Short mmCIF file of C-alpha atoms in Angstrom, two decimals:
data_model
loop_
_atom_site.label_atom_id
_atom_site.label_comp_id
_atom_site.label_asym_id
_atom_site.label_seq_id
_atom_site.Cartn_x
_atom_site.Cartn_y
_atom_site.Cartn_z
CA UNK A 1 130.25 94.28 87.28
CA UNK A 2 127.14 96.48 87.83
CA UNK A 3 127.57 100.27 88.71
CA UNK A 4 125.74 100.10 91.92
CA UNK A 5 129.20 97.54 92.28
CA UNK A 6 131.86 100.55 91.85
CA UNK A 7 130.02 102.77 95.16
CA UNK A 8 133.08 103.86 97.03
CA UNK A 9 130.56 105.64 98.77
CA UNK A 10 127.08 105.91 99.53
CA UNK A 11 127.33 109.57 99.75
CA UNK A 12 124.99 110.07 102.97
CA UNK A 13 127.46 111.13 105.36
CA UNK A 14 128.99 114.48 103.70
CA UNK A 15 132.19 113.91 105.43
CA UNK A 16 133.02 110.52 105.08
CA UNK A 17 131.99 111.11 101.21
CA UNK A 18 134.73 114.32 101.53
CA UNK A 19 137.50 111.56 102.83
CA UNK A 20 136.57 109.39 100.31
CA UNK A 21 136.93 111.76 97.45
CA UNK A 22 140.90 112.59 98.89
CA UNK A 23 142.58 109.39 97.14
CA UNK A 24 140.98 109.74 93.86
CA UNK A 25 140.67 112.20 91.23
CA UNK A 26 137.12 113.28 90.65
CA UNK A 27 134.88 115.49 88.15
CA UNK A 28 135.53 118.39 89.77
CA UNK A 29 139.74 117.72 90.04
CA UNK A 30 138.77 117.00 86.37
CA UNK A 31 137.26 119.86 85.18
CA UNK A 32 140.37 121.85 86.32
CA UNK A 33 143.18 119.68 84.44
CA UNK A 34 143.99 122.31 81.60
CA UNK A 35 148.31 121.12 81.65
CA UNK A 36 150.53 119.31 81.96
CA UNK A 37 152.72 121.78 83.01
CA UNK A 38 150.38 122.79 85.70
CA UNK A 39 150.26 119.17 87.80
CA UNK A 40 152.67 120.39 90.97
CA UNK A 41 150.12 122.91 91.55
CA UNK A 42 147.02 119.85 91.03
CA UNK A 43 148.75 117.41 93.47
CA UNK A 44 149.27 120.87 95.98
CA UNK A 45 145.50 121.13 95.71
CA UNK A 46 144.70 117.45 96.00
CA UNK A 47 147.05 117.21 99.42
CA UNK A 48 146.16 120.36 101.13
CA UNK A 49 143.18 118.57 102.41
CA UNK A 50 141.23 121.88 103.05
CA UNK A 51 137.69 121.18 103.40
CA UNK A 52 135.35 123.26 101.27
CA UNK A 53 131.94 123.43 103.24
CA UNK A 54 130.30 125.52 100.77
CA UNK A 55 129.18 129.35 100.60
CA UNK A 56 126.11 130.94 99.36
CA UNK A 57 126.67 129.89 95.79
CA UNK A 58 127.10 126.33 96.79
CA UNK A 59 123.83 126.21 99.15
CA UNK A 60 122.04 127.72 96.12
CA UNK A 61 122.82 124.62 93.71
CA UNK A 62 121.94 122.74 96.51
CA UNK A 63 118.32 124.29 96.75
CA UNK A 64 117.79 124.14 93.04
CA UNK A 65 119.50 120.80 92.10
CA UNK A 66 115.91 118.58 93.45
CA UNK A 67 113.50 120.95 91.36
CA UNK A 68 115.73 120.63 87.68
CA UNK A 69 116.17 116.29 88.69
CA UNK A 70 112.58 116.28 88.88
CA UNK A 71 111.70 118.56 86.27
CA UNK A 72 113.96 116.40 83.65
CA UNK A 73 112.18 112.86 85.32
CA UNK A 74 116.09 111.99 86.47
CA UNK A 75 116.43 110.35 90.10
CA UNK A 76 118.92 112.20 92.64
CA UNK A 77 122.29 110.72 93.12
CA UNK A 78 125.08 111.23 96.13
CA UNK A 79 127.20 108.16 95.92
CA UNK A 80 130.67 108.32 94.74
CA UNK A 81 131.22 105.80 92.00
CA UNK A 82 134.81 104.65 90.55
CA UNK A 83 135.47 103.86 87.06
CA UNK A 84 135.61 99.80 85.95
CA UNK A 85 138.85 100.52 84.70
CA UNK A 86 140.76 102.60 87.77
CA UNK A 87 139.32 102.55 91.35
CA UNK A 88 141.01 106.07 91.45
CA UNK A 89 139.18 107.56 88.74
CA UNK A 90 135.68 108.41 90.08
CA UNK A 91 132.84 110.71 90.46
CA UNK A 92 129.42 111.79 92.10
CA UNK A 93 127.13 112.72 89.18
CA UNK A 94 123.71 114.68 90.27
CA UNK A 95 121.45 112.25 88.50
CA UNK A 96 121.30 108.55 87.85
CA UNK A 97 118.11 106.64 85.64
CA UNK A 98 118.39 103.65 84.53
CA UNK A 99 117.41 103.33 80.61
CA UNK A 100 115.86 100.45 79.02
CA UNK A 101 118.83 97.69 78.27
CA UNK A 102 120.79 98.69 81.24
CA UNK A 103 122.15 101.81 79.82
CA UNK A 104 122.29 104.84 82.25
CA UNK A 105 121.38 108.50 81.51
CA UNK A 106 123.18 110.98 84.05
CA UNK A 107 122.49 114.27 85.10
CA UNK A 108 124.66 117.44 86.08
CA UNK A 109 122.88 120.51 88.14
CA UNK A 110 124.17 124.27 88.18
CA UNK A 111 123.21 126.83 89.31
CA UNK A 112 123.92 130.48 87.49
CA UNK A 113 123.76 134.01 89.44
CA UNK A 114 123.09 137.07 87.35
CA UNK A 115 124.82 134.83 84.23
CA UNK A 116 122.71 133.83 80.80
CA UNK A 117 124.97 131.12 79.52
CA UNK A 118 124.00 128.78 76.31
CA UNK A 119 125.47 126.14 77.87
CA UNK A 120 128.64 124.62 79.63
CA UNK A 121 132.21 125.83 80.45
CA UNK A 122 135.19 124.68 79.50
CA UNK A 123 135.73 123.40 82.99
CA UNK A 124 132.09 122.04 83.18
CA UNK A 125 133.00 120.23 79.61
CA UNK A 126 135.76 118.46 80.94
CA UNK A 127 133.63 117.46 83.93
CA UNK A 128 131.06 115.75 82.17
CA UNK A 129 133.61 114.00 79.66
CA UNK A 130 134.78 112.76 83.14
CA UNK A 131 131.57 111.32 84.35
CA UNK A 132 131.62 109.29 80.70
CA UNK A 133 134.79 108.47 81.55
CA UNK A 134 133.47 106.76 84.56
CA UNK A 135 130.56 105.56 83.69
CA UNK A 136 131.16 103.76 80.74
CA UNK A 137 127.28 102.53 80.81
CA UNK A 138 126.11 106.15 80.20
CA UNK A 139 125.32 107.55 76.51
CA UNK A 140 124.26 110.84 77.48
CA UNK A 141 124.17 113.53 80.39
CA UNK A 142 121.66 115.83 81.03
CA UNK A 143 123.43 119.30 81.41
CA UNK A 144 120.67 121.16 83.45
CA UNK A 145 120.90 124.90 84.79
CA UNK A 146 118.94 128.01 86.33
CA UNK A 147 120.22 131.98 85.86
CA UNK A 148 118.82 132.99 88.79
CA UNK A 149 118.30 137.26 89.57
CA UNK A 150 118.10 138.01 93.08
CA UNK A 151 117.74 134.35 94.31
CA UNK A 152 114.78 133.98 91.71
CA UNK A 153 114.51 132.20 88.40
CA UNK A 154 114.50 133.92 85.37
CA UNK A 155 113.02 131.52 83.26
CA UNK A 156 109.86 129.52 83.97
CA UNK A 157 111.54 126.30 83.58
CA UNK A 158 115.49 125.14 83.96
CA UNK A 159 117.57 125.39 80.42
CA UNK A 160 118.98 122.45 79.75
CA UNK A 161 121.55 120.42 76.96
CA UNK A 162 121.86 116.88 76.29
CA UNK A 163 125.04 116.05 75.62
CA UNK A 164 126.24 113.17 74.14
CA UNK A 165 129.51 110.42 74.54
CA UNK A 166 130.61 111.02 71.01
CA UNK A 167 130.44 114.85 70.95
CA UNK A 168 133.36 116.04 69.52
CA UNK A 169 134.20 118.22 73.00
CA UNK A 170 133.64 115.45 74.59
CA UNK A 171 135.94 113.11 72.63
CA UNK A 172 138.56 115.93 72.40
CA UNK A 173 138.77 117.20 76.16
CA UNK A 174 138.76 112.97 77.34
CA UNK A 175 141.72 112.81 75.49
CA UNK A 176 143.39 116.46 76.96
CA UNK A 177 142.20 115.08 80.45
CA UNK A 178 143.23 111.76 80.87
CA UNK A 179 146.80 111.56 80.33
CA UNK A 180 147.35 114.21 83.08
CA UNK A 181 144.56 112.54 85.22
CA UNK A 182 146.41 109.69 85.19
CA UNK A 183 149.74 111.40 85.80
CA UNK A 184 148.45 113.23 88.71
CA UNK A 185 147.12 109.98 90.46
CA UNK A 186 150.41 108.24 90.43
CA UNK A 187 151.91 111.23 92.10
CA UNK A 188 148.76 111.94 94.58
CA UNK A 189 149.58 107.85 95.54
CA UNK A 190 152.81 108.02 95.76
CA UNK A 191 153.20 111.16 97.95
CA UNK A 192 150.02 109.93 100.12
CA UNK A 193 151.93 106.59 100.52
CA UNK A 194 154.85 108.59 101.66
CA UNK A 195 152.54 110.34 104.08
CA UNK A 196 151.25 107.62 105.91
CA UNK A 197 154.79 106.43 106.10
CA UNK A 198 155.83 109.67 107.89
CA UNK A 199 152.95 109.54 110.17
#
């Protein structure tokens, strides 16, 4: 099975993309899975259903995202993909290109206001471990940012960090992630089979 296979959706209608992204846990349901202990709250989250149609911050990234794809030579991506494994595992990454052999290099965008940051969060860690998780095919993600001042770049050119399948954080925060991933998906089905049976 290909990756262009696993599209759950083609991403070009923002909300039937948002309606597709209820069912399944994605990057950014990822990046926030710290606990265990913490998964009533998750599935809360997951079921409120509250759509987030973005702020300043987000229409910034927005603006910036096209400039740092073309600056690192990586194609723009808005389809949701699933995993091979679980259909409910799944994720939108910024960037697709195709690498000789059929291997796939993805790309993640932020943007930074007023920050200097060397790199990733914690959260953004365990959101690219999550695209890997998902896209199997991929070796490597291009982590790219701007710290912007005043709506402005500071640097000439976007910062950015390859980062790669077997990097220790990487390999570490899969293994944090996953178990309560898939622990919050059998919940988030169960109580949204419950919900349509109560409808």
């Amino acid at each position: 099975m290909s990756y262009l296979d696993r599209i759950l959706d083609d991403g070009t209608v923002r909300e039937r993309w948002q309606e597709s992204r209820w069912p399944v846990i994605g990057a950014s349901d990822a990046a926030k899975l710290s606990k265990a202990s913490s998964l009533p709250s998750y599935l809360r989250a997951k079921l409120s259903r509250e759509s987030f149609h973005g702020n300043e911050y987000t229409a910034s990234g927005h603006r910036w995202e096209p400039m740092m794809l073309a600056w690192a030579g990586i194609p723009q991506n808005v389809a949701l993909f699933h995993s091979p494994q679980e259909v409910g595992f799944a994720c939108t990454p910024d960037g697709i290109k195709r690498l000789p052999g059929g291997r796939l290099q993805l790309a993640e965008c932020k943007a930074k206001h007023g920050r200097i940051v060397e790199g990733p969060t914690l959260g953004e860690w365990r959101q690219l471990a999550w695209q890997f998780l998902v896209f199997p095919e991929a070796d490597e993600i291009e982590f790219l940012w701007v710290e912007l001042v005043n709506g402005e770049m500071r640097t000439p050119e976007p910062k950015h960090l390859t980062v790669h399948r077997d990097d220790p954080k990487i390999v570490d925060l899969t293994a944090q992630v996953l178990p309560i991933a898939t622990e919050l998906l059998s919940m988030l089905r169960v109580a949204l089979t419950y919900e349509r049976k109560s409808a």
